[in-house]
CSV table of C-alpha atoms in Angstrom, one decimal:
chain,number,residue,atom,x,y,z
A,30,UNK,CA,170.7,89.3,105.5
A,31,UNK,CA,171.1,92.9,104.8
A,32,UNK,CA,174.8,94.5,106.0
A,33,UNK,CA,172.4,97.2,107.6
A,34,UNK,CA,170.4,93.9,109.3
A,35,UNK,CA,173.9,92.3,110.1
A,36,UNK,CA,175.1,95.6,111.8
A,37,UNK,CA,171.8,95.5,114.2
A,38,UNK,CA,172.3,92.0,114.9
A,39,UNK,CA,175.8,92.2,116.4
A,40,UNK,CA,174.9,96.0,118.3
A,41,UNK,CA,171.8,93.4,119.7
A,42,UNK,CA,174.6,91.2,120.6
A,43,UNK,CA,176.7,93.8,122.3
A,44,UNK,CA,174.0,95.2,124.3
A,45,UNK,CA,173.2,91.7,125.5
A,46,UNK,CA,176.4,90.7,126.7
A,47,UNK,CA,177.4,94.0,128.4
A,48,UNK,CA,174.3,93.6,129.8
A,49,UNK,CA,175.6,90.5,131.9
A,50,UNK,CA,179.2,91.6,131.8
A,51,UNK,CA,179.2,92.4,135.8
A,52,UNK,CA,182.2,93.4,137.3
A,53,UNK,CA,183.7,92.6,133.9
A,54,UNK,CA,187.1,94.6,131.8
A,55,UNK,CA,186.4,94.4,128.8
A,56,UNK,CA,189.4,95.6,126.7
A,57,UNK,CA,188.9,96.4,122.6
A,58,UNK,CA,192.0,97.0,120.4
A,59,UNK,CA,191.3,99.1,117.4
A,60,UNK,CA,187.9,99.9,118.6
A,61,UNK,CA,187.0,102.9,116.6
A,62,UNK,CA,184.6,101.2,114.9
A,63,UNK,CA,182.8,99.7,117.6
A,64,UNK,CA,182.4,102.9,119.4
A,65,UNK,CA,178.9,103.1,117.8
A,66,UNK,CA,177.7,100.0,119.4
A,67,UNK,CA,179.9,100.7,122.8
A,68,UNK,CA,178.4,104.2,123.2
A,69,UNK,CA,174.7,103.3,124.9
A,70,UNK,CA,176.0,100.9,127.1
A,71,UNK,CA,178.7,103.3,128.5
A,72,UNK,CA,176.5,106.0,128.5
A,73,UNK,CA,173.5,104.1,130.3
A,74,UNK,CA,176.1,102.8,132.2
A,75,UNK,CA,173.8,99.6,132.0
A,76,UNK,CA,176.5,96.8,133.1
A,77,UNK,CA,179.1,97.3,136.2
A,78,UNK,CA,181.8,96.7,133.3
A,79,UNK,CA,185.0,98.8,132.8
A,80,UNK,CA,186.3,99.2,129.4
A,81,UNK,CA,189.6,99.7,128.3
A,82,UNK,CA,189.8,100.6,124.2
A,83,UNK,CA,192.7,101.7,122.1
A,84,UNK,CA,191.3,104.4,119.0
A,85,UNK,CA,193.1,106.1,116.9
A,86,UNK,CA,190.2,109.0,116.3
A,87,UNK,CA,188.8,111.0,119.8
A,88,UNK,CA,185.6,109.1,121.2
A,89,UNK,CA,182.3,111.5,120.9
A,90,UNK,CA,183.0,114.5,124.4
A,91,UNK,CA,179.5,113.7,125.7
A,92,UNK,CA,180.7,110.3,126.5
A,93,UNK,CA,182.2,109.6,130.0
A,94,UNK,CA,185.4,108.3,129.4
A,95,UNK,CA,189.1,109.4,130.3
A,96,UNK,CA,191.3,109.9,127.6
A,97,UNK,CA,194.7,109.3,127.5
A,98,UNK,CA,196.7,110.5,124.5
A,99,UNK,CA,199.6,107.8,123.9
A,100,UNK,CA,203.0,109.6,122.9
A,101,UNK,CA,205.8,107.8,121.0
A,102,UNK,CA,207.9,105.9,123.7
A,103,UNK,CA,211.2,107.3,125.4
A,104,UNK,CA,214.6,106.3,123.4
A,105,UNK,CA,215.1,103.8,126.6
A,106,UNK,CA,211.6,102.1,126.6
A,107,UNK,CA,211.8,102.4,122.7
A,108,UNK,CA,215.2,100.4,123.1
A,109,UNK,CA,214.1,97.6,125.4
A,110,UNK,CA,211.3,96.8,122.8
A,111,UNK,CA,213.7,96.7,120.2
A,112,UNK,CA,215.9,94.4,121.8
A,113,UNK,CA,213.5,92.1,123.0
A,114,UNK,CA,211.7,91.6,119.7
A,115,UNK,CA,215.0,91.0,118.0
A,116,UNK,CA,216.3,88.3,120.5
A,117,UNK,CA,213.0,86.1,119.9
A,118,UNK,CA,214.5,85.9,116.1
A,119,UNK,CA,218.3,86.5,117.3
A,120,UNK,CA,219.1,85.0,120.5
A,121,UNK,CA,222.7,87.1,119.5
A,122,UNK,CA,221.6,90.6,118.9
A,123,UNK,CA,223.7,93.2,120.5
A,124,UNK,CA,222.0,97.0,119.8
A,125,UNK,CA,224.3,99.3,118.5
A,126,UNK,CA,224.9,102.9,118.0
A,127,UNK,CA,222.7,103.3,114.9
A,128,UNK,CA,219.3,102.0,116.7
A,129,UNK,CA,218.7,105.3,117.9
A,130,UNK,CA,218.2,106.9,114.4
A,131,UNK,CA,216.5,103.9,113.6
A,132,UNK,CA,214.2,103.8,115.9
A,133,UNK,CA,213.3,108.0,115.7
A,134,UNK,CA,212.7,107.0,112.3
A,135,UNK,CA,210.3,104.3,113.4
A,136,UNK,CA,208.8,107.5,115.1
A,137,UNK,CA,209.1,105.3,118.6
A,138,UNK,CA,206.0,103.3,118.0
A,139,UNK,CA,205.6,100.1,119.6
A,140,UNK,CA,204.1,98.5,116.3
A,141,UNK,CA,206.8,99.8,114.1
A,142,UNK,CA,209.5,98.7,116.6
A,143,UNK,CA,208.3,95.2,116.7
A,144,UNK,CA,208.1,94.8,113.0
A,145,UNK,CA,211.2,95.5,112.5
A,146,UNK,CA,213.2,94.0,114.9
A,147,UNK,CA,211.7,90.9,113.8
A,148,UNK,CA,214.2,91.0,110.7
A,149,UNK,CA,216.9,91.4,113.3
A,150,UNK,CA,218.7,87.8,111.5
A,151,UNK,CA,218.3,89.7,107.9
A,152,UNK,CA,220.1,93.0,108.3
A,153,UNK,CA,221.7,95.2,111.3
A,154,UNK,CA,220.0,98.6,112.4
A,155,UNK,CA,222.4,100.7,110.3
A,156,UNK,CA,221.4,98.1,107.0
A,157,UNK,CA,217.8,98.4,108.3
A,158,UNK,CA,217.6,102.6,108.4
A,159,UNK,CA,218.8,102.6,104.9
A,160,UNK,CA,216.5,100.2,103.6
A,161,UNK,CA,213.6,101.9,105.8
A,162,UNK,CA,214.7,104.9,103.8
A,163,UNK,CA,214.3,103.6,100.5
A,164,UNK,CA,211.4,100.8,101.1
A,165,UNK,CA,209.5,102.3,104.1
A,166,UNK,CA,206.5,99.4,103.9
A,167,UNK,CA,208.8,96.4,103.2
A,168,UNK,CA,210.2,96.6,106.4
A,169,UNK,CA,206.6,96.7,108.4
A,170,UNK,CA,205.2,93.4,107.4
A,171,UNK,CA,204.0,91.1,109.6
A,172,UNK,CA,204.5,87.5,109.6
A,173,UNK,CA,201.5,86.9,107.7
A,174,UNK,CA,202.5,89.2,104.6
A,175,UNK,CA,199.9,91.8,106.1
A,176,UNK,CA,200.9,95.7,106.8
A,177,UNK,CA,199.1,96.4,109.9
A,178,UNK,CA,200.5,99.8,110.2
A,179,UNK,CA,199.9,101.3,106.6
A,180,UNK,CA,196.3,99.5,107.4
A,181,UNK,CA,195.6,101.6,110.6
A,182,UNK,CA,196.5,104.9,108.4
A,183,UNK,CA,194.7,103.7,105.4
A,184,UNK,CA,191.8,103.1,107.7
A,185,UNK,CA,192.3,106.6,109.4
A,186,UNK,CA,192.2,108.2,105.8
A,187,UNK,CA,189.4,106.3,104.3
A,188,UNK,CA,187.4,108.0,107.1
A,189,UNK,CA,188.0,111.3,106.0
A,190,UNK,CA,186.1,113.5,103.4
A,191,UNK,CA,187.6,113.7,100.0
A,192,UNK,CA,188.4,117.5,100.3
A,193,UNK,CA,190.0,116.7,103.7
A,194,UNK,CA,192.0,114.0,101.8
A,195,UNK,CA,193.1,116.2,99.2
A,196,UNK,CA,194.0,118.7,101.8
A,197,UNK,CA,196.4,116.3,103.8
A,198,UNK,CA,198.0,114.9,100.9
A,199,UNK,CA,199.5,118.6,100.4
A,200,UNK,CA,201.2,117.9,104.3
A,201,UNK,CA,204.2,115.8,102.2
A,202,UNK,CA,206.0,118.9,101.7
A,203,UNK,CA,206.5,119.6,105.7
A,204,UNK,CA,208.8,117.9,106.9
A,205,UNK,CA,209.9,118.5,110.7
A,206,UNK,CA,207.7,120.2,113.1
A,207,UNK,CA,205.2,123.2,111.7
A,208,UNK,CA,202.1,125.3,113.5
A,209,UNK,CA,199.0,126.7,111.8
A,210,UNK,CA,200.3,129.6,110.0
A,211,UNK,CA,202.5,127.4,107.8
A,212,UNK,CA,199.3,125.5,106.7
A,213,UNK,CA,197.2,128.2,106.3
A,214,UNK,CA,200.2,129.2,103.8
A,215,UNK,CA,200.9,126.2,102.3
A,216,UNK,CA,197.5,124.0,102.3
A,217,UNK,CA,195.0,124.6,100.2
A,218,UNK,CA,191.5,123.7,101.5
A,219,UNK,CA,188.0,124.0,100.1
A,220,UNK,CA,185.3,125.7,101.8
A,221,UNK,CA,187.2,125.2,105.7
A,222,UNK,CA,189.5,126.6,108.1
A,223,UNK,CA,192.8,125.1,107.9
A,224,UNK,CA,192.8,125.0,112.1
A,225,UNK,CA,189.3,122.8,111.7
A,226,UNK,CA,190.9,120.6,109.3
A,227,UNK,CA,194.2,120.5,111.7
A,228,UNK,CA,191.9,119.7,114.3
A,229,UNK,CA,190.3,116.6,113.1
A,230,UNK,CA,193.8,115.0,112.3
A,231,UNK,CA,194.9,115.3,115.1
A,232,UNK,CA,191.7,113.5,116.5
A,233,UNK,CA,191.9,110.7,114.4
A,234,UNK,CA,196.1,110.5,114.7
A,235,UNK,CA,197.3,111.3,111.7
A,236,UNK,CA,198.6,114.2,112.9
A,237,UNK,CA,200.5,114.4,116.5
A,238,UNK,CA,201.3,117.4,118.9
A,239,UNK,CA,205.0,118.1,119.1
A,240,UNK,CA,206.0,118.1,122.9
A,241,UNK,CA,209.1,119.7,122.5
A,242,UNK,CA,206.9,122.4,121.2
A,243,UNK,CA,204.2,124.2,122.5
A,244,UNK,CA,201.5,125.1,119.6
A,245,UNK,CA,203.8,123.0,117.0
A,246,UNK,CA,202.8,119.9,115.2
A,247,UNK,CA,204.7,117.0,113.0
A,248,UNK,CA,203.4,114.3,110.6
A,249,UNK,CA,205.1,111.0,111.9
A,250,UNK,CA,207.5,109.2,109.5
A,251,UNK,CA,205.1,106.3,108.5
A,252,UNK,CA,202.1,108.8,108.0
A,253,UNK,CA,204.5,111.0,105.9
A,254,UNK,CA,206.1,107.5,103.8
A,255,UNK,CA,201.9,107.4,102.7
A,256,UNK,CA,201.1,110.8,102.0
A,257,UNK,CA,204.1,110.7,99.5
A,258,UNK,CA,202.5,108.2,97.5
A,259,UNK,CA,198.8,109.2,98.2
A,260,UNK,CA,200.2,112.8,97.1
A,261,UNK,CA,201.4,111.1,93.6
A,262,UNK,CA,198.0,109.0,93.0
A,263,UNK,CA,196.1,112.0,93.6
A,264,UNK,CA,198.1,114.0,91.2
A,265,UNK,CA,198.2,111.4,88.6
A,266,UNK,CA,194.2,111.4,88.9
A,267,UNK,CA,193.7,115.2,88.6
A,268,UNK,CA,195.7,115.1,85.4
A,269,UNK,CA,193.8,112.8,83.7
């Protein structure tokens, strides 16, 4: 069949099984592309299910769900994750004084954390933030020779417009936190207002609130490791 067909067999299917899902949590990783299907359900309210979905874009505001933004985790969480995903390949590994900056590199993320301290046998943290430094995406693959987290950006980016992309891919140059005036200076953008385009990165993630900083915003590390190399494809294209 049709994709288009496809796609209204499996909402049909959806519908179906929320339909019976009493009493039911139902929990969706990655679901931002299944918030089309989830939305009349939730809305109607049809099935006594609770859902629980991770997204790295803003679900539509006429929906009725709680949001809960998800920060980068506290050195001391951050460390504890470390540790425990390098013993399961290092029964032996002792942190030391260097996983700190590694892990602020990492930005704190949970998926970043783990994919690294899976090489715990291959190099020590102070080997690893050098080599992080130099090869940011060798160091995030998974077991299976997949990059999960330069897929979740590329599928953040893929989702936004062309000027919007040409737009971000000017955001290389900041590096530590900026606000609004500094892209309004810096960031060229066709036809919009640099605060609508700041608005819709942060909605889908690419861009994150600084909480030290009131009205202040930062590109994290492995957003900022693609925009460098997005930045140099899209230059080499406009030259042509």
């Amino acid at each position: 069949p049709a994709p288009g067909a496809r796609l209204e067999a499996h909402r049909q299917r959806c519908h179906m099984a929320l339909a019976h899902a009493y009493d039911a949590l139902i929990m969706l990783d990655h679901a931002d592309h299944a918030l089309p299907y989830l939305s009349p359900a939730i809305e109607a309210r049809s099935a006594s299910a609770r859902f629980l979905l991770t997204s790295r874009r803003l679900p539509p505001a006429d929906l009725p769900i709680h949001v809960l933004a998800l920060h980068p985790l506290e050195l001391e969480d951050a460390v504890s994750l470390f540790v425990h995903h390098a013993r399961t390949r290092d029964p032996d590994f002792e942190p030391t004084s260097e996983l700190p900056e590694l892990l602020d590199a990492l930005d704190r993320l949970p998926l970043a954390i783990e994919l690294v301290a899976r090489r715990a046998r291959l190099m020590s943290p102070a080997q690893k933030l050098l080599h992080l430094r130099r090869h940011h995406s060798l160091l995030t693959l998974a077991d299976d020779g997949t990059r999960p987290l330069q897929q979740a950006i590329r599928s953040s980016w893929d989702a936004l417009s062309p000027p919007i992309q040409d737009a971000f891919a000017q955001w290389c140059v900041f590096e530590g936190s900026f606000d609004l005036e500094a892209v309004e200076a810096i960031v060229e953008v066709s036809h919009r207002w640099s605060g609508d385009v700041l608005e819709e990165l942060l909605s889908r993630a690419l861009v994150c609130a600084d909480i030290q900083s009131p009205h202040r915003f930062r590109v994290l590390a492995s957003v900022q490791t693609f925009l460098h190399t997005t930045h140099a494809t899209l230059d080499a294209a406009h030259t042509r």
